[in-house]
JSON list of C-alpha atoms in Angstrom, two decimals:
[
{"chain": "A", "resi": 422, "resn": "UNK", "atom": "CA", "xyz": [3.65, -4.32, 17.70]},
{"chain": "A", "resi": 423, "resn": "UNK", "atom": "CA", "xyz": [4.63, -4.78, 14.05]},
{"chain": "A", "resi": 424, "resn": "UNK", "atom": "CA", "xyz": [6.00, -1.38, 12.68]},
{"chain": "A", "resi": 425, "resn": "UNK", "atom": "CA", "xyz": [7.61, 0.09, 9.71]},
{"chain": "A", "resi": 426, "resn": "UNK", "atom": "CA", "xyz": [9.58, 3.40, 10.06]},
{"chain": "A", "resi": 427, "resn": "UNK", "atom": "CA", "xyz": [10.92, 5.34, 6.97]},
{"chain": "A", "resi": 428, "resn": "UNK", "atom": "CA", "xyz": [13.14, 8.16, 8.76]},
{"chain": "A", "resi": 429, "resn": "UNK", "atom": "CA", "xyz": [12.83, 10.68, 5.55]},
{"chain": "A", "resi": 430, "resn": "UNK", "atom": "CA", "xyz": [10.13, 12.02, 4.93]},
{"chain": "A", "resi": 431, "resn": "UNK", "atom": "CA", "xyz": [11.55, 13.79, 1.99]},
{"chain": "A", "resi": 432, "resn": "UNK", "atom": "CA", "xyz": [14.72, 13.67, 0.40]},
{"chain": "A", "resi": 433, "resn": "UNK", "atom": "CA", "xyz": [15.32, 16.28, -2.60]},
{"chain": "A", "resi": 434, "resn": "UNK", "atom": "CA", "xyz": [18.14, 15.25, -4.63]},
{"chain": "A", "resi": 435, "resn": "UNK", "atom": "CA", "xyz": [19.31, 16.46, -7.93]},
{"chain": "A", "resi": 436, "resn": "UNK", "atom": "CA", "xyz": [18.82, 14.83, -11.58]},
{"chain": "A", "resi": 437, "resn": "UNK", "atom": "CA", "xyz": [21.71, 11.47, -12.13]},
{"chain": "A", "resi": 438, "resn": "UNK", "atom": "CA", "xyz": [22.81, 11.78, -8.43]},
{"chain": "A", "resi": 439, "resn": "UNK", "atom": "CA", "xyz": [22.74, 8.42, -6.56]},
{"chain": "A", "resi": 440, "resn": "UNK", "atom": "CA", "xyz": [19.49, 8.24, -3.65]},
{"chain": "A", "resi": 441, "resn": "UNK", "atom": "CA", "xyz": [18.93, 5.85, -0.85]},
{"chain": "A", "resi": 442, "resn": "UNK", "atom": "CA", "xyz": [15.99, 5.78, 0.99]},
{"chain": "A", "resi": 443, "resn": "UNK", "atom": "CA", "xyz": [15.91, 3.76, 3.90]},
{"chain": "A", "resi": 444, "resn": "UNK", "atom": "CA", "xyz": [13.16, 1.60, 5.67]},
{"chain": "A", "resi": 445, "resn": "UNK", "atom": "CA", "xyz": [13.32, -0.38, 9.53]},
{"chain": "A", "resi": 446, "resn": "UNK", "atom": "CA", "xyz": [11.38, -3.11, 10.41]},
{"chain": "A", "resi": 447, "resn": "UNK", "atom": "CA", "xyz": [10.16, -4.52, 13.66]},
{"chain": "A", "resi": 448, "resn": "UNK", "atom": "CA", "xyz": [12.11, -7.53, 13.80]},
{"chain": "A", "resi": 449, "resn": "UNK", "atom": "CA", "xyz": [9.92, -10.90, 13.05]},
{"chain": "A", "resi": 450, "resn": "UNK", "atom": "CA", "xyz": [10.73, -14.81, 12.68]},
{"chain": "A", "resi": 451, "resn": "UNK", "atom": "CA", "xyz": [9.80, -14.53, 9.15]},
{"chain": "A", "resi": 452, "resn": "UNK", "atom": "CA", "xyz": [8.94, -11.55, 6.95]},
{"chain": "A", "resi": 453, "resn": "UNK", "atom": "CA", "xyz": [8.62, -10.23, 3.32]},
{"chain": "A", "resi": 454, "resn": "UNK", "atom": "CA", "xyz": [9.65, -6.84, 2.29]},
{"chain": "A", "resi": 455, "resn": "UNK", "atom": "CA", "xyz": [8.12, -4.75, -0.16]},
{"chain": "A", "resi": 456, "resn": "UNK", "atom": "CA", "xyz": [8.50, -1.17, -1.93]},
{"chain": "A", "resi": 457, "resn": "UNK", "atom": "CA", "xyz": [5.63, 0.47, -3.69]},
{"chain": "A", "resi": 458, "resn": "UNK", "atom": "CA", "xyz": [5.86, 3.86, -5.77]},
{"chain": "A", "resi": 459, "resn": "UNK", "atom": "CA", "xyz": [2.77, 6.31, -5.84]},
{"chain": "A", "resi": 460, "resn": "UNK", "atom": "CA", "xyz": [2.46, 8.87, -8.40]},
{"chain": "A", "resi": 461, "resn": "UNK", "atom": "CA", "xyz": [0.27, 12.03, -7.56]},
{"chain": "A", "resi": 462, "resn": "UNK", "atom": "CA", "xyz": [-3.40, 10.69, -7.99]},
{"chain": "A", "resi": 463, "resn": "UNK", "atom": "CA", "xyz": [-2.51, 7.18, -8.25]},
{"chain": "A", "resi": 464, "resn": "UNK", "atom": "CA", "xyz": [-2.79, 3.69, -6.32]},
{"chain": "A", "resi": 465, "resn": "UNK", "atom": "CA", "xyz": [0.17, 2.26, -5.35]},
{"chain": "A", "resi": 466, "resn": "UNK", "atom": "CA", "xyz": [2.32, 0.00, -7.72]},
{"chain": "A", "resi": 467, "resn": "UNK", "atom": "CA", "xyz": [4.93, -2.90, -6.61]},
{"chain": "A", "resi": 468, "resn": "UNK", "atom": "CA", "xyz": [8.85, -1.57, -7.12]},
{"chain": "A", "resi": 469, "resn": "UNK", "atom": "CA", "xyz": [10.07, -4.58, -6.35]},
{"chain": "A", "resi": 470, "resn": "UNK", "atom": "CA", "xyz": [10.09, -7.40, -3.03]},
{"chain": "A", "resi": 471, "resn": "UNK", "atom": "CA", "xyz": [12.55, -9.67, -0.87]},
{"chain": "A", "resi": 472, "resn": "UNK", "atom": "CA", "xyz": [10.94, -12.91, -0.46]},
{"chain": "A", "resi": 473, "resn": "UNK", "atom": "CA", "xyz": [13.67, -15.70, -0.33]},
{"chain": "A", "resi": 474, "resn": "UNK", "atom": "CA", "xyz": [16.96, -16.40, -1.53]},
{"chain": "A", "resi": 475, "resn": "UNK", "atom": "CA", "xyz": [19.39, -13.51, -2.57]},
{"chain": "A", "resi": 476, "resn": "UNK", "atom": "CA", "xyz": [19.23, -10.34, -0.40]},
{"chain": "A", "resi": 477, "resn": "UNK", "atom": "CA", "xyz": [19.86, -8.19, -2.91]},
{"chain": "A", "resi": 478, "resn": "UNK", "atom": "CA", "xyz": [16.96, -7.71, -5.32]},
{"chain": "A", "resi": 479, "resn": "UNK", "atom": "CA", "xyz": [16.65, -5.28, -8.54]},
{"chain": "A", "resi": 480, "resn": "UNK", "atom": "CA", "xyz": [13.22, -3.50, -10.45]},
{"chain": "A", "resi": 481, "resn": "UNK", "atom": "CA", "xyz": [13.49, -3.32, -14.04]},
{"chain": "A", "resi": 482, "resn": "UNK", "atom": "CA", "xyz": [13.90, 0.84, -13.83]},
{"chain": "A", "resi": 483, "resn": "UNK", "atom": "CA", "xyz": [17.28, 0.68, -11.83]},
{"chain": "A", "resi": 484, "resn": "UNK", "atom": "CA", "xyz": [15.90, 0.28, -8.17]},
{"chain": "A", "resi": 485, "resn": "UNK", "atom": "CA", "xyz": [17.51, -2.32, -5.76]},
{"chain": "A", "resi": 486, "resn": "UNK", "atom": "CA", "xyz": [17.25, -3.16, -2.26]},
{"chain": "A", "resi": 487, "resn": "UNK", "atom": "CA", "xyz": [18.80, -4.79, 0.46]},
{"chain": "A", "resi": 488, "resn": "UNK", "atom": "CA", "xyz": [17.16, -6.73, 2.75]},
{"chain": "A", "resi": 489, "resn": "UNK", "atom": "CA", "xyz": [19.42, -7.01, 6.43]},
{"chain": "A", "resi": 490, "resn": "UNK", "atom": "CA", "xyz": [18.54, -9.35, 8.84]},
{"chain": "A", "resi": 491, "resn": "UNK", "atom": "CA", "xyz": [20.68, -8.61, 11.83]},
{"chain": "A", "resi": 492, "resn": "UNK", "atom": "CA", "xyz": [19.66, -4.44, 11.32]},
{"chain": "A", "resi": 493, "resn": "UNK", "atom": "CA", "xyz": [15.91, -5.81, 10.27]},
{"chain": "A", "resi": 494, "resn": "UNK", "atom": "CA", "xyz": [16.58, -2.61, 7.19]},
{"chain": "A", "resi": 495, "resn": "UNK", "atom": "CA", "xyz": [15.28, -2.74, 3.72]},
{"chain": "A", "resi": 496, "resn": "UNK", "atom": "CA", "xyz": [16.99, 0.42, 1.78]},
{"chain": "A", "resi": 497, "resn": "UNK", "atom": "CA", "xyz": [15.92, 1.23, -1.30]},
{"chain": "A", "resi": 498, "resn": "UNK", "atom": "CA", "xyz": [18.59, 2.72, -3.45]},
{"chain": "A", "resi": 499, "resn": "UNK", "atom": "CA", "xyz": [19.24, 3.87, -6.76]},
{"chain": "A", "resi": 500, "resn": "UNK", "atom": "CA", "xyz": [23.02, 4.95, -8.45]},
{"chain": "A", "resi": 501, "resn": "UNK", "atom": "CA", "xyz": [21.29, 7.61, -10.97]},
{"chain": "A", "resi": 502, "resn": "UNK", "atom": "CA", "xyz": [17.67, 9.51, -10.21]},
{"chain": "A", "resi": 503, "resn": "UNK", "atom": "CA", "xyz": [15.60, 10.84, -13.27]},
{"chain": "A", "resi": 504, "resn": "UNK", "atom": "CA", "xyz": [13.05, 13.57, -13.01]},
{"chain": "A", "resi": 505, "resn": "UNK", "atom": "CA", "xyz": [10.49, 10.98, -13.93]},
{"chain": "A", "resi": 506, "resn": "UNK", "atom": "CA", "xyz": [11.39, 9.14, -10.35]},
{"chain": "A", "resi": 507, "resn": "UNK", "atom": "CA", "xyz": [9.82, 11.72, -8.38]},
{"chain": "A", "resi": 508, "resn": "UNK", "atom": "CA", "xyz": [6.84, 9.96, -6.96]},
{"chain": "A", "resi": 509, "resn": "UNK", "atom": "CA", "xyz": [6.37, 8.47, -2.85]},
{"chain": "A", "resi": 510, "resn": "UNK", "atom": "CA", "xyz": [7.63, 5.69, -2.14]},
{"chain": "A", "resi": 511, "resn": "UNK", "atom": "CA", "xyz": [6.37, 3.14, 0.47]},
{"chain": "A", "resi": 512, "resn": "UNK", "atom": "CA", "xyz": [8.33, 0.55, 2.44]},
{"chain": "A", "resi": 513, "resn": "UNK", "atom": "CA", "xyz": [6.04, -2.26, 3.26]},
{"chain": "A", "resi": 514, "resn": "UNK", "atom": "CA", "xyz": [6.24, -5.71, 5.31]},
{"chain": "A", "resi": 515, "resn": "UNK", "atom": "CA", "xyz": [3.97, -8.82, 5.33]},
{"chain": "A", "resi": 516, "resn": "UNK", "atom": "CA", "xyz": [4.33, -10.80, 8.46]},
{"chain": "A", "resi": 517, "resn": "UNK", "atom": "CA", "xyz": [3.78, -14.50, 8.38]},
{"chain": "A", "resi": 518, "resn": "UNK", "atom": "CA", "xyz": [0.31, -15.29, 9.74]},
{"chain": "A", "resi": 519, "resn": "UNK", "atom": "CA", "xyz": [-1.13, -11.68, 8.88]},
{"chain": "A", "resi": 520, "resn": "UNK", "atom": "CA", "xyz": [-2.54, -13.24, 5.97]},
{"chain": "A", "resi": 521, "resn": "UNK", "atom": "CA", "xyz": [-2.17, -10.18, 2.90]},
{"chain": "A", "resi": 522, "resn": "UNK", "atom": "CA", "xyz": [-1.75, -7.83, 5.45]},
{"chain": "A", "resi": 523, "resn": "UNK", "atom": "CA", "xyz": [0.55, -5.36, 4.54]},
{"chain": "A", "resi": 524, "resn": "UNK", "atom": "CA", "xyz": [2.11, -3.20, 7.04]},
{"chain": "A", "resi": 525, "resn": "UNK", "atom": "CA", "xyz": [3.45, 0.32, 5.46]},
{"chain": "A", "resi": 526, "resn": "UNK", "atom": "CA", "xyz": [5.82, 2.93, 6.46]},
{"chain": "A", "resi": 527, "resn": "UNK", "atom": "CA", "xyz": [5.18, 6.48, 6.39]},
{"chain": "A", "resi": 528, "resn": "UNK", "atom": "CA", "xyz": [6.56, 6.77, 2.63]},
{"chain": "A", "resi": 529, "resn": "UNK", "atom": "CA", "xyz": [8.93, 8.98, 1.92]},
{"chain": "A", "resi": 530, "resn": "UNK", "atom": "CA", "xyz": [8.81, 11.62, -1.00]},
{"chain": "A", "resi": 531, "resn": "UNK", "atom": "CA", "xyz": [11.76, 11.60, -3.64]},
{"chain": "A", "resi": 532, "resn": "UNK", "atom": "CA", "xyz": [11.80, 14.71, -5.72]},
{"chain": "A", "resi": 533, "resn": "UNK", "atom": "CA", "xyz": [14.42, 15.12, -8.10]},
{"chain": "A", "resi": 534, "resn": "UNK", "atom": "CA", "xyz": [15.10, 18.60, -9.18]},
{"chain": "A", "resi": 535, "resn": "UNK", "atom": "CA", "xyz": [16.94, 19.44, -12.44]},
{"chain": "B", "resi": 1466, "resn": "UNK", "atom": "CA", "xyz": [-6.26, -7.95, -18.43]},
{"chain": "B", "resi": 1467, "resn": "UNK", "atom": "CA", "xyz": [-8.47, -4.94, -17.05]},
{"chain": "B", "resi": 1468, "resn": "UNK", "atom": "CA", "xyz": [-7.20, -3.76, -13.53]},
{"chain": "B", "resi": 1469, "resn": "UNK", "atom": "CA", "xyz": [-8.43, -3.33, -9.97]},
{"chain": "B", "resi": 1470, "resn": "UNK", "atom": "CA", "xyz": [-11.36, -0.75, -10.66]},
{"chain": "B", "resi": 1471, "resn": "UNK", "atom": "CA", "xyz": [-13.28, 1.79, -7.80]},
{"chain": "B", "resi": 1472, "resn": "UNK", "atom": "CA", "xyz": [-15.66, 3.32, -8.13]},
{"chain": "B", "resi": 1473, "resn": "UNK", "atom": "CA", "xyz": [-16.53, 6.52, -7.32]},
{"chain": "B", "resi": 1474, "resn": "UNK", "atom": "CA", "xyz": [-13.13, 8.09, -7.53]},
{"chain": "B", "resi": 1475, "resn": "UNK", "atom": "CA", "xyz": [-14.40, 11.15, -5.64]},
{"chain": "B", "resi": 1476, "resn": "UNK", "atom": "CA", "xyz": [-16.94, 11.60, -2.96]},
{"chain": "B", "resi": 1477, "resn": "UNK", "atom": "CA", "xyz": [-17.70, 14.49, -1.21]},
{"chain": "B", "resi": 1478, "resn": "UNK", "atom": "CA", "xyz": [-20.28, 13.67, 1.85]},
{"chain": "B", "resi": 1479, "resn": "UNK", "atom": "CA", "xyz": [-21.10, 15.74, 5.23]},
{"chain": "B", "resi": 1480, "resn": "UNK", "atom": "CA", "xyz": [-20.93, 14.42, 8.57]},
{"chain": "B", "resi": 1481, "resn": "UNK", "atom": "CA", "xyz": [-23.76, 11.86, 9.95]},
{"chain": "B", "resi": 1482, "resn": "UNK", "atom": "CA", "xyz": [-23.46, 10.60, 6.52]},
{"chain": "B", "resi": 1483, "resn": "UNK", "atom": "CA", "xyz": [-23.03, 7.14, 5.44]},
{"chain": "B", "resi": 1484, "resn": "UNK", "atom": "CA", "xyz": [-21.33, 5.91, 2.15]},
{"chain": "B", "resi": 1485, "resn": "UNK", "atom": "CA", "xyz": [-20.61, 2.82, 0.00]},
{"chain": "B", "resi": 1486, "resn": "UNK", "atom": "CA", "xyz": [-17.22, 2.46, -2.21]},
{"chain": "B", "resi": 1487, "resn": "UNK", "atom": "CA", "xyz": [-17.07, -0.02, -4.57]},
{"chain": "B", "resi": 1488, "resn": "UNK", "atom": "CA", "xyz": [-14.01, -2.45, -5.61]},
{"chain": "B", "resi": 1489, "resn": "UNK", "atom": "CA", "xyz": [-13.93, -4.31, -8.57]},
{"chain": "B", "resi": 1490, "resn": "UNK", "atom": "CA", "xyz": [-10.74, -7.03, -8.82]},
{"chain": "B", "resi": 1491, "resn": "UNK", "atom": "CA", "xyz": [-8.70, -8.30, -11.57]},
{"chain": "B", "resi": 1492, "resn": "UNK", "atom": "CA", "xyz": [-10.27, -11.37, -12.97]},
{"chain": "B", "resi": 1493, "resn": "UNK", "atom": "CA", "xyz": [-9.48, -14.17, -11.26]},
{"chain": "B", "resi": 1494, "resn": "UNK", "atom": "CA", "xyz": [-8.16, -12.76, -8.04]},
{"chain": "B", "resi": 1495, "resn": "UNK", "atom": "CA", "xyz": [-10.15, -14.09, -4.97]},
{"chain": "B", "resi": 1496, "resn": "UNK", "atom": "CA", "xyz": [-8.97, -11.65, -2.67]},
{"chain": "B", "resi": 1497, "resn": "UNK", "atom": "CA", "xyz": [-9.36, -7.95, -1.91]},
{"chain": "B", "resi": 1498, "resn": "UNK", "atom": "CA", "xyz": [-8.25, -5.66, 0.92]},
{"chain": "B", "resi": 1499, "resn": "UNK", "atom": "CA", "xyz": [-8.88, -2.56, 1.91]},
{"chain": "B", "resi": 1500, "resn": "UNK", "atom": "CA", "xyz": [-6.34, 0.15, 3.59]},
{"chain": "B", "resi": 1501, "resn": "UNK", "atom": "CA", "xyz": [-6.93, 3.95, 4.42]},
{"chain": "B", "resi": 1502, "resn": "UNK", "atom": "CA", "xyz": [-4.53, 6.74, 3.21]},
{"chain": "B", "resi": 1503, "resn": "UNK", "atom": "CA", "xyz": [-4.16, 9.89, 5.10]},
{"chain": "B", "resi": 1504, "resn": "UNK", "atom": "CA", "xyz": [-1.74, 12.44, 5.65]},
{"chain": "B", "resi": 1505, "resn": "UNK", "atom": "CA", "xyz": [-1.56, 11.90, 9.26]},
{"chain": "B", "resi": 1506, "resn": "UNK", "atom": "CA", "xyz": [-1.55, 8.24, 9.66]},
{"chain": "B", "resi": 1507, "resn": "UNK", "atom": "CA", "xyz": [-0.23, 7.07, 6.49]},
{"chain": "B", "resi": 1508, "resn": "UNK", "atom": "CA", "xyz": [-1.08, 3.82, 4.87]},
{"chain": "B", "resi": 1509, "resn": "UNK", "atom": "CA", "xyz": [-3.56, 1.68, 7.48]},
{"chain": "B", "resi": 1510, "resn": "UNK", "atom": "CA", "xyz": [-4.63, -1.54, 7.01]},
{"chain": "B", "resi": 1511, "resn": "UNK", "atom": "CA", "xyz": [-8.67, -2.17, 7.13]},
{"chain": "B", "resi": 1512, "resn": "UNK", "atom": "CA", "xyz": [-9.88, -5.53, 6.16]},
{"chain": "B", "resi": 1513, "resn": "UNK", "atom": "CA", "xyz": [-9.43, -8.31, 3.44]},
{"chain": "B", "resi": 1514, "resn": "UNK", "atom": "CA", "xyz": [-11.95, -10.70, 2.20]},
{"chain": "B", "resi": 1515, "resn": "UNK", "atom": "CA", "xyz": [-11.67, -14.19, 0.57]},
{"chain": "B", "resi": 1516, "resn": "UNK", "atom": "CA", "xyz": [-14.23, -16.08, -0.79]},
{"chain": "B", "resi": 1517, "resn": "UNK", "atom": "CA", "xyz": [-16.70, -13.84, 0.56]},
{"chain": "B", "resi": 1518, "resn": "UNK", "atom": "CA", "xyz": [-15.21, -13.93, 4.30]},
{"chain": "B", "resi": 1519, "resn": "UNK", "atom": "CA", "xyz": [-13.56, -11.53, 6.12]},
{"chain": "B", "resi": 1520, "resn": "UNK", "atom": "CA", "xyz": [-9.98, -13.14, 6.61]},
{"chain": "B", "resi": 1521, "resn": "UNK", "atom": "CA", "xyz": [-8.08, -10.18, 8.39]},
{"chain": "B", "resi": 1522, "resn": "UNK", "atom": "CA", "xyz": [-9.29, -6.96, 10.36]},
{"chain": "B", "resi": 1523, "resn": "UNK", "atom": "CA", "xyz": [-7.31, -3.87, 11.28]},
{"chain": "B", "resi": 1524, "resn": "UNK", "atom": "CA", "xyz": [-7.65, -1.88, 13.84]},
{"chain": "B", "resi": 1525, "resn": "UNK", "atom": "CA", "xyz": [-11.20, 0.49, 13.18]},
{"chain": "B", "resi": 1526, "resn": "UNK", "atom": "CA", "xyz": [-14.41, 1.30, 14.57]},
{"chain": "B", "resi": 1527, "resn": "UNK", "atom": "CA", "xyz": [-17.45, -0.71, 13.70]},
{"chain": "B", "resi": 1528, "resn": "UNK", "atom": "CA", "xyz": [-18.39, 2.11, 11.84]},
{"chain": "B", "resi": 1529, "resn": "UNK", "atom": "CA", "xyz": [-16.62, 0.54, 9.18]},
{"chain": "B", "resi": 1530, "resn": "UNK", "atom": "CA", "xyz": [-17.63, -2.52, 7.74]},
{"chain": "B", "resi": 1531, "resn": "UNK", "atom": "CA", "xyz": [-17.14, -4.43, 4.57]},
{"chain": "B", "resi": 1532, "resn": "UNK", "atom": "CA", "xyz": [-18.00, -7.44, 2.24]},
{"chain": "B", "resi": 1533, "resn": "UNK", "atom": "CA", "xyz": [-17.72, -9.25, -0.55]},
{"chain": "B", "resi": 1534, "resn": "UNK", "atom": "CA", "xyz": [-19.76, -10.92, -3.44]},
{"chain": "B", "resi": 1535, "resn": "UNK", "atom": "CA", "xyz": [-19.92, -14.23, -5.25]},
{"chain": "B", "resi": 1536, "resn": "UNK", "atom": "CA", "xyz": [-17.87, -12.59, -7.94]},
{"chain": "B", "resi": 1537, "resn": "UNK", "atom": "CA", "xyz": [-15.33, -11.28, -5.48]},
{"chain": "B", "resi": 1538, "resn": "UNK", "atom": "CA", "xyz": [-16.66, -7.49, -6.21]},
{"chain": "B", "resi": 1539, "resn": "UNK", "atom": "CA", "xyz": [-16.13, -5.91, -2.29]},
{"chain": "B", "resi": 1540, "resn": "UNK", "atom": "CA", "xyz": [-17.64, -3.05, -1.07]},
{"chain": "B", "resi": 1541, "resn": "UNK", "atom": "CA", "xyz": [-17.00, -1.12, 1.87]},
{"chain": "B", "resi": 1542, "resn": "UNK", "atom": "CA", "xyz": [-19.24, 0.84, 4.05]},
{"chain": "B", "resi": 1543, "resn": "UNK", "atom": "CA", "xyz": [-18.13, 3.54, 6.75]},
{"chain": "B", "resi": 1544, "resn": "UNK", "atom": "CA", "xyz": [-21.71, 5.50, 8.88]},
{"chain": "B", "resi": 1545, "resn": "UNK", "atom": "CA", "xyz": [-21.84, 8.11, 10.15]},
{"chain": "B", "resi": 1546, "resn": "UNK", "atom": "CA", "xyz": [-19.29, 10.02, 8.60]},
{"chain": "B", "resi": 1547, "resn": "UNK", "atom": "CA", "xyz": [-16.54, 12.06, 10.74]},
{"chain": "B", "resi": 1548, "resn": "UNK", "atom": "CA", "xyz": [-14.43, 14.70, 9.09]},
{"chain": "B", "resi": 1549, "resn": "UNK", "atom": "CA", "xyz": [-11.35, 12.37, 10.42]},
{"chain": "B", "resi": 1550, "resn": "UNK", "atom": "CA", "xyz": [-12.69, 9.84, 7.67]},
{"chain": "B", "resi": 1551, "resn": "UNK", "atom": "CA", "xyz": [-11.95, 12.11, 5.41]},
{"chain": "B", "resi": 1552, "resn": "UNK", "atom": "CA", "xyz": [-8.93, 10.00, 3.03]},
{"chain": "B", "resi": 1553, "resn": "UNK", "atom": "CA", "xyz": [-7.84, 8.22, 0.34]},
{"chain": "B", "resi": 1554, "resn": "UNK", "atom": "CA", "xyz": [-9.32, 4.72, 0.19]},
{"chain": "B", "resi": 1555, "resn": "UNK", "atom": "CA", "xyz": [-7.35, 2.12, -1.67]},
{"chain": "B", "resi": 1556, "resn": "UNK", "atom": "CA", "xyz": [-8.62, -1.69, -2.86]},
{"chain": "B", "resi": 1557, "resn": "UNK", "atom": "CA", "xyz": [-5.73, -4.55, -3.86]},
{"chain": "B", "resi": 1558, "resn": "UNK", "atom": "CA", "xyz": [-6.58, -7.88, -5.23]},
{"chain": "B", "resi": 1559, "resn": "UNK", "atom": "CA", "xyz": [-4.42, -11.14, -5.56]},
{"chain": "B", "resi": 1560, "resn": "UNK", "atom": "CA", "xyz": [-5.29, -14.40, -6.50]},
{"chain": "B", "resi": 1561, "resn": "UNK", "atom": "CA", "xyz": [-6.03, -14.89, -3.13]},
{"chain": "B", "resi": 1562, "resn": "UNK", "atom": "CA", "xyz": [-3.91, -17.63, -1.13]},
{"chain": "B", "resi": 1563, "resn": "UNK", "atom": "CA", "xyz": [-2.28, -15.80, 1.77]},
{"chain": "B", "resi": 1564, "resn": "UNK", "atom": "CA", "xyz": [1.56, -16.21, 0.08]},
{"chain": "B", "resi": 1565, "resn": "UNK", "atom": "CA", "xyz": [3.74, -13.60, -0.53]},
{"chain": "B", "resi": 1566, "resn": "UNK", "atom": "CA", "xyz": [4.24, -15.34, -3.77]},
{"chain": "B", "resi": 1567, "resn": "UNK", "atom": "CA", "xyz": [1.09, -13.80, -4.99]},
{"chain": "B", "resi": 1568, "resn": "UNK", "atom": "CA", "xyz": [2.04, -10.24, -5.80]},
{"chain": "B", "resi": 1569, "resn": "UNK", "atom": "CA", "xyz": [-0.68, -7.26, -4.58]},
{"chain": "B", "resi": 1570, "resn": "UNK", "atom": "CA", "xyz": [-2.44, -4.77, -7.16]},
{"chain": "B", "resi": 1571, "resn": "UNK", "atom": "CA", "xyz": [-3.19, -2.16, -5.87]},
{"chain": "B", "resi": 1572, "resn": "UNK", "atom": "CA", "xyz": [-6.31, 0.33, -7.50]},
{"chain": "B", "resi": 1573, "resn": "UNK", "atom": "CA", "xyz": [-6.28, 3.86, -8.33]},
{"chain": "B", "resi": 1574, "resn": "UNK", "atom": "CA", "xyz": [-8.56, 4.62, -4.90]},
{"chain": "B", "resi": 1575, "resn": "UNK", "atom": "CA", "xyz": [-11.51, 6.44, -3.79]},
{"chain": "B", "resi": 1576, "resn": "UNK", "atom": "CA", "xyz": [-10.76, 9.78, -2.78]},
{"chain": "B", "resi": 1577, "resn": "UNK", "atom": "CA", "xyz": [-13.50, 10.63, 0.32]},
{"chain": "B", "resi": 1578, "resn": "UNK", "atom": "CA", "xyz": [-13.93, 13.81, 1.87]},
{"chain": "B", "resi": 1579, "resn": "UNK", "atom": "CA", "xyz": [-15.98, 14.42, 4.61]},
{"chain": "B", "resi": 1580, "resn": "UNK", "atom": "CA", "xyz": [-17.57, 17.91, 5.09]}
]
């Protein structure tokens, strides 16, 4: 079965300390990898994707990710957290075939204390 | 360029009950799914719809159900109401082909509780 397992569930970390939160997939021919951000009372908004090409992707707010193929991983990570990061964050895959079906992880909560 | 829309944002029903949410995509996009939020089970996948045909099912009862108009508005429909229903229901549009290429937007979701 397709699966997407985020190990943290939380992970407190202080203000302009570096965070990684990390994401497995179930291994597939061909997938596309995904991280979404919710804030309290909000729908979910893209961070940024792995589609093709370079494995290392960056969001405009100083998120990247690494997509590996031989671990099937997708860690997000960031060098410097601000307060304003605290939010969920979702690890999602889209398996070819599944049409827009987007598998998600369990999220995993960033809060960043002062 | 106006959002994905729901409406209501908040319904409280009882059990036995049914109820109708309501998604409203960005203009233009063809397609809309719906997934399920709860604490327990996370982020589920429901249905999506293009062109007023139900392209993709997840795993649910027939209790739920779903559809969508001419002007790719979708509704969704769960009966008889169990306090397990009880979640956050989310819509996302996209243009509609099935490519990862065509990014996901997600709305603000319909918060259901079941009493």
């Amino acid at each position: 079965a397709q699966s997407v397992t985020q190990l943290d569930s939380q992970v407190p970390v202080f203000e302009e300390a570096p965070v990684e939160l990390r994401c497995n997939y179930s291994s597939s021919v061909s997938v596309y990898l995904f991280w979404y951000v919710q804030y309290p009372n909000q729908g979910l908004q893209l961070l940024l994707k792995y589609l093709s090409g370079s494995t290392l992707v960056e969001s405009i707010n100083g998120f990247e990710a690494e997509f590996n193929k031989s671990q099937t991983s997708f860690h997000l990570r960031k060098p410097s957290v601000h307060i304003s990061d605290t939010a969920e964050y979702f690890c999602a895959v889209r398996y070819t075939g599944g049409g827009n079906k987007l598998t998600f992880g369990t999220g995993t909560q960033l809060k960043v204390e002062l | 360029k106006a959002g994905v829309t729901q409406t209501p944002r908040y319904l409280i029903k009882t059990r036995g009950q049914q109820v109708t949410l309501s998604c409203s995509p960005i203009s233009g996009h063809r397609s809309v799914s719906w997934y399920q939020q709860t604490p327990g089970q996370g982020l589920q996948f429901l249905f999506e719809y293009f062109s007023e045909t139900q392209r993709n099912k997840g795993n649910f009862p027939g209790r739920f159900s779903g559809r969508q108009f001419s002007n790719s508005r979708s509704e969704m429909n769960v009966s008889t109401l169990e306090l397990g229903d009880s979640a956050l229901y989310l819509c996302a549009s996209s243009l509609g082909q099935a490519s990862a290429y065509n990014e996901q937007f997600f709305g603000p979701g319909t918060r259901l509780t079941v009493l």
